[in-house]
Amino acid sequence: MANNKTLRLDKLVSQVTDLSRAEVKRAARQGRISVNGEVISDPAQKVLESDTVTLDGDALHEPGPRYFMLNKPLGYVCATKDGEHPTVLDLIDEPNKQKLHIAGRLDIDTTGLVLITDDGQWSHRITSPRHHCEKTYYALLAEGIDDSAIEKFAKGIWLNNEKKRTKPAKLEILYRNEVRITISEGRYHQVKRMFAALDNRVLELHRERVGDIVLDEDLPEGEYRALTSEEIAGMGAQES
Ligand code: URA
């Protein structure tokens, strides 16, 4: 454990594991919890964070920061709770899930790369406008698009009801109505509104990349995996 604050045994164990306070109390009464080698059955016992606490013989450690990539399917919202639709966090099966948050949201009808973490400083580097983190999307458009759009996107686009042009965006035309677009901001519905400003419409939008992190081709829709230490460090985080 990290430092020498004292706290109740049941509080400490439930913070570090996925057990509720009631489950921890039961485990203590069953003699499954030890502190510095001694079985402690009183869940209210004060312990130091530096004490060695074990549950069923396994030492408990403060979990380090966690980082995941998820391949978001259609129909899921990027929120922690939603009364109507399933959320991307419903797809995550991890202890202490309530501590996780989404680093950069996608619309309900956008698919692809979503980053999920409990490291607020790391996610700030992705979402803060000051950091200009690049995001690349594949888009299927309702209408064909010609090369003149490349320059318009490079100059920045005036979006409806906004006082500033968008920052320069890179547009690659893959086929007449299929493009790859890279933006470095995160304005509301930005990609859809950029194409709407050119009298076009996005039919499908899929995020392929955020900063240096590319959606893993082997990750099926609806699945997630832990980021590698290179992927985490690529966004400027300390390795855990
Ligand atoms: N731009 C959009 O319009 N929608 C998204 O989900 C992401 C970027």
Short mmCIF file of C-alpha atoms and ligand atoms in Angstrom, two decimals:
data_model
loop_
_atom_site.label_atom_id
_atom_site.label_comp_id
_atom_site.label_asym_id
_atom_site.label_seq_id
_atom_site.Cartn_x
_atom_site.Cartn_y
_atom_site.Cartn_z
CA MET A 1 0.00 0.00 0.00
CA ALA A 2 1.13 3.52 -0.83
CA ASN A 3 1.55 5.66 2.33
CA ASN A 4 0.83 5.66 6.01
CA LYS A 5 -2.72 6.94 6.32
CA THR A 6 -4.90 4.84 8.65
CA LEU A 7 -8.28 3.61 7.53
CA ARG A 8 -10.78 0.90 8.36
CA LEU A 9 -9.86 -2.56 7.16
CA ASP A 10 -13.19 -3.09 5.34
CA LYS A 11 -12.83 0.26 3.55
CA LEU A 12 -9.30 -0.46 2.42
CA VAL A 13 -10.11 -3.97 1.16
CA SER A 14 -13.21 -2.86 -0.73
CA GLN A 15 -11.27 0.00 -2.35
CA VAL A 16 -8.62 -2.34 -3.65
CA THR A 17 -10.83 -5.30 -4.63
CA ASP A 18 -14.20 -5.52 -6.33
CA LEU A 19 -15.88 -6.59 -3.05
CA SER A 20 -18.60 -4.50 -1.41
CA ARG A 21 -18.16 -3.41 2.22
CA ALA A 22 -20.73 -6.09 3.25
CA GLU A 23 -18.78 -8.81 1.40
CA VAL A 24 -15.53 -7.65 3.01
CA LYS A 25 -17.16 -7.78 6.46
CA ARG A 26 -18.28 -11.36 5.77
CA ALA A 27 -14.80 -12.33 4.52
CA ALA A 28 -13.24 -10.86 7.70
CA ARG A 29 -15.62 -12.78 9.96
CA GLN A 30 -14.78 -15.94 8.02
CA GLY A 31 -11.09 -15.37 8.87
CA ARG A 32 -10.05 -14.83 5.24
CA ILE A 33 -8.28 -11.49 5.83
CA SER A 34 -4.86 -11.06 7.45
CA VAL A 35 -2.88 -7.96 8.34
CA ASN A 36 0.90 -8.41 8.58
CA GLY A 37 0.38 -12.17 8.88
CA GLU A 38 -2.26 -12.04 11.62
CA VAL A 39 -5.88 -13.01 10.88
CA ILE A 40 -8.14 -10.03 11.62
CA SER A 41 -11.85 -10.75 11.96
CA ASP A 42 -12.93 -7.23 13.00
CA PRO A 43 -13.75 -5.33 9.79
CA ALA A 44 -13.60 -1.99 11.68
CA GLN A 45 -9.98 -2.51 12.74
CA LYS A 46 -7.78 0.45 11.76
CA VAL A 47 -4.92 -0.40 9.46
CA LEU A 48 -2.11 1.56 7.87
CA GLU A 49 -1.91 1.79 4.10
CA SER A 50 1.65 0.48 4.48
CA ASP A 51 0.43 -2.73 6.19
CA THR A 52 0.50 -5.99 4.24
CA VAL A 53 -3.11 -7.03 3.87
CA THR A 54 -4.00 -10.40 2.36
CA LEU A 55 -7.31 -11.89 1.25
CA ASP A 56 -7.34 -15.69 1.00
CA GLY A 57 -3.54 -15.50 1.21
CA ASP A 58 -3.12 -13.10 -1.74
CA ALA A 59 -1.48 -9.75 -0.97
CA LEU A 60 -3.63 -6.79 -1.99
CA HIS A 61 -2.07 -3.92 -3.89
CA GLU A 62 -3.36 -0.52 -4.81
CA PRO A 63 -4.21 -0.99 -8.48
CA GLY A 64 -2.09 1.11 -10.87
CA PRO A 65 -3.70 3.28 -13.54
CA ARG A 66 -5.55 1.33 -16.24
CA TYR A 67 -5.74 2.02 -19.97
CA PHE A 68 -7.93 0.22 -22.52
CA MET A 69 -8.89 0.45 -26.18
CA LEU A 70 -12.40 -0.57 -27.19
CA ASN A 71 -13.81 -1.20 -30.65
CA LYS A 72 -17.14 0.60 -30.27
CA PRO A 73 -20.13 -0.88 -32.11
CA LEU A 74 -23.09 1.14 -33.43
CA GLY A 75 -25.84 1.94 -30.94
CA TYR A 76 -23.65 2.38 -27.84
CA VAL A 77 -23.30 5.74 -26.16
CA CYS A 78 -20.05 7.12 -24.80
CA ALA A 79 -21.35 7.91 -21.32
CA THR A 80 -21.05 6.25 -17.96
CA LYS A 81 -24.87 5.99 -17.65
CA ASP A 82 -27.77 6.36 -20.06
CA GLY A 83 -31.45 5.69 -19.42
CA GLU A 84 -32.16 4.60 -22.99
CA HIS A 85 -29.14 3.04 -24.68
CA PRO A 86 -26.34 0.68 -23.67
CA THR A 87 -23.09 2.46 -22.84
CA VAL A 88 -19.55 1.55 -23.86
CA LEU A 89 -18.82 0.84 -20.18
CA ASP A 90 -21.40 -1.98 -20.34
CA LEU A 91 -18.85 -3.72 -22.59
CA ILE A 92 -16.10 -3.49 -19.97
CA ASP A 93 -15.70 -6.23 -17.39
CA GLU A 94 -13.18 -4.89 -14.87
CA PRO A 95 -13.12 -4.40 -11.10
CA ASN A 96 -13.87 -0.89 -9.83
CA LYS A 97 -15.38 -0.01 -13.18
CA GLN A 98 -16.94 3.15 -11.76
CA LYS A 99 -13.45 4.67 -11.60
CA LEU A 100 -13.01 4.45 -15.38
CA HIS A 101 -13.88 7.23 -17.80
CA ILE A 102 -13.94 7.74 -21.56
CA ALA A 103 -11.08 9.75 -23.10
CA GLY A 104 -12.83 11.39 -26.05
CA ARG A 105 -16.40 10.51 -26.94
CA LEU A 106 -17.92 9.22 -30.15
CA ASP A 107 -21.53 9.68 -31.29
CA ILE A 108 -23.96 6.79 -30.86
CA ASP A 109 -23.78 6.05 -34.60
CA THR A 110 -19.96 6.31 -34.85
CA THR A 111 -17.91 3.13 -34.53
CA GLY A 112 -14.28 2.36 -33.77
CA LEU A 113 -11.54 3.38 -31.38
CA VAL A 114 -12.53 4.53 -27.89
CA LEU A 115 -9.94 4.95 -25.12
CA ILE A 116 -10.96 4.24 -21.54
CA THR A 117 -8.85 4.94 -18.47
CA ASP A 118 -8.82 5.98 -14.82
CA ASP A 119 -5.84 8.30 -15.38
CA GLY A 120 -7.27 11.80 -15.62
CA GLN A 121 -3.99 13.48 -16.59
CA TRP A 122 -3.46 11.05 -19.44
CA SER A 123 -6.97 11.53 -20.82
CA HIS A 124 -6.60 15.30 -20.49
CA ARG A 125 -3.76 15.14 -23.03
CA ILE A 126 -6.17 13.50 -25.47
CA THR A 127 -9.17 15.73 -24.93
CA SER A 128 -7.73 19.13 -24.07
CA PRO A 129 -7.79 21.51 -27.09
CA ARG A 130 -4.31 22.74 -26.08
CA HIS A 131 -2.74 19.41 -26.95
CA HIS A 132 -4.04 19.20 -30.56
CA CYS A 133 -4.26 15.41 -30.40
CA GLU A 134 -4.92 14.05 -33.91
CA LYS A 135 -7.87 11.75 -34.57
CA THR A 136 -8.31 9.90 -37.84
CA TYR A 137 -11.68 8.72 -39.15
CA TYR A 138 -12.89 6.76 -42.13
CA ALA A 139 -16.11 8.29 -43.48
CA LEU A 140 -18.62 7.07 -46.04
CA LEU A 141 -20.38 10.04 -47.61
CA ALA A 142 -23.79 10.39 -49.24
CA GLU A 143 -22.33 12.29 -52.22
CA GLY A 144 -19.12 11.99 -54.19
CA ILE A 145 -16.40 14.47 -53.28
CA ASP A 146 -13.69 16.04 -55.46
CA ASP A 147 -10.14 17.20 -54.82
CA SER A 148 -11.22 20.82 -54.19
CA ALA A 149 -12.41 19.65 -50.74
CA ILE A 150 -8.82 18.78 -49.75
CA GLU A 151 -7.79 22.44 -49.84
CA LYS A 152 -10.97 23.60 -48.10
CA PHE A 153 -10.33 21.18 -45.25
CA ALA A 154 -6.65 22.21 -45.12
CA LYS A 155 -7.68 25.89 -44.74
CA GLY A 156 -10.29 25.12 -42.08
CA ILE A 157 -14.05 25.08 -42.45
CA TRP A 158 -16.61 27.55 -41.10
CA LEU A 159 -19.10 25.47 -39.15
CA ASN A 160 -22.64 26.64 -38.63
CA ASN A 161 -23.01 28.86 -35.53
CA GLU A 162 -19.28 28.98 -34.79
CA LYS A 163 -17.04 32.04 -34.57
CA LYS A 164 -13.81 30.37 -35.65
CA ARG A 165 -12.84 28.18 -38.58
CA THR A 166 -11.92 24.62 -37.71
CA LYS A 167 -8.19 23.94 -37.44
CA PRO A 168 -6.62 22.59 -40.65
CA ALA A 169 -7.78 19.04 -41.32
CA LYS A 170 -6.19 16.45 -43.62
CA LEU A 171 -8.50 14.89 -46.14
CA GLU A 172 -7.58 11.86 -48.20
CA ILE A 173 -10.04 10.75 -50.88
CA LEU A 174 -10.05 6.96 -50.98
CA TYR A 175 -12.85 6.58 -53.53
CA ARG A 176 -15.46 8.98 -54.84
CA ASN A 177 -17.56 8.99 -51.63
CA GLU A 178 -15.10 7.42 -49.22
CA VAL A 179 -12.56 9.48 -47.32
CA ARG A 180 -10.07 9.41 -44.49
CA ILE A 181 -10.04 12.59 -42.42
CA THR A 182 -7.67 13.68 -39.66
CA ILE A 183 -8.68 16.46 -37.27
CA SER A 184 -6.94 17.83 -34.20
CA GLU A 185 -9.93 19.25 -32.34
CA GLY A 186 -13.02 17.70 -30.79
CA ARG A 187 -15.89 20.07 -31.53
CA TYR A 188 -19.43 18.78 -31.19
CA HIS A 189 -20.25 16.41 -34.12
CA GLN A 190 -17.23 17.95 -35.81
CA VAL A 191 -16.68 15.60 -38.76
CA LYS A 192 -20.38 15.41 -39.64
CA ARG A 193 -20.67 19.20 -39.48
CA MET A 194 -17.56 19.70 -41.64
CA PHE A 195 -19.06 17.64 -44.44
CA ALA A 196 -22.48 19.26 -43.91
CA ALA A 197 -20.73 22.63 -44.53
CA LEU A 198 -19.82 21.28 -48.00
CA ASP A 199 -23.44 20.17 -48.60
CA ASN A 200 -22.52 16.54 -48.08
CA ARG A 201 -23.59 14.05 -45.41
CA VAL A 202 -21.74 11.40 -43.41
CA LEU A 203 -23.46 8.01 -43.68
CA GLU A 204 -20.87 6.03 -41.72
CA LEU A 205 -18.09 7.22 -39.43
CA HIS A 206 -15.40 5.00 -37.95
CA ARG A 207 -12.49 6.18 -35.78
CA GLU A 208 -9.22 4.48 -36.69
CA ARG A 209 -6.63 6.40 -34.70
CA VAL A 210 -6.17 8.72 -31.70
CA GLY A 211 -2.69 10.25 -31.41
CA ASP A 212 -0.28 7.36 -31.97
CA ILE A 213 -2.82 4.73 -30.95
CA VAL A 214 -4.29 2.79 -33.88
CA LEU A 215 -7.37 0.59 -33.48
CA ASP A 216 -6.16 -3.02 -33.32
CA GLU A 217 -7.38 -4.84 -36.45
CA ASP A 218 -7.67 -8.05 -34.43
CA LEU A 219 -10.10 -6.51 -31.96
CA PRO A 220 -13.66 -7.51 -32.88
CA GLU A 221 -16.48 -4.97 -32.49
CA GLY A 222 -17.64 -4.74 -28.90
CA GLU A 223 -14.36 -6.10 -27.52
CA TYR A 224 -11.61 -4.30 -25.64
CA ARG A 225 -8.01 -4.89 -24.60
CA ALA A 226 -5.43 -3.28 -22.31
CA LEU A 227 -3.13 -0.81 -24.05
CA THR A 228 0.51 -1.83 -24.33
CA SER A 229 3.11 0.20 -22.45
CA GLU A 230 4.28 1.70 -25.79
CA GLU A 231 0.74 2.83 -26.60
CA ILE A 232 0.34 4.36 -23.13
CA ALA A 233 3.73 6.08 -23.26
CA GLY A 234 3.01 7.38 -26.79
CA MET A 235 0.40 9.65 -25.19
CA GLY A 236 2.98 10.87 -22.69
CA ALA A 237 1.98 8.81 -19.64
CA GLN A 238 4.26 7.31 -17.05
CA GLU A 239 4.42 3.53 -17.38
CA SER A 240 2.61 1.78 -14.56
N1 URA B 1 -17.13 13.78 -35.37
C1 URA B 1 -18.44 13.47 -35.42
O1 URA B 1 -19.22 14.12 -36.11
N2 URA B 1 -18.87 12.42 -34.70
C2 URA B 1 -18.05 11.65 -33.94
O2 URA B 1 -18.50 10.68 -33.32
C3 URA B 1 -16.69 11.97 -33.92
C4 URA B 1 -16.26 13.06 -34.63
#
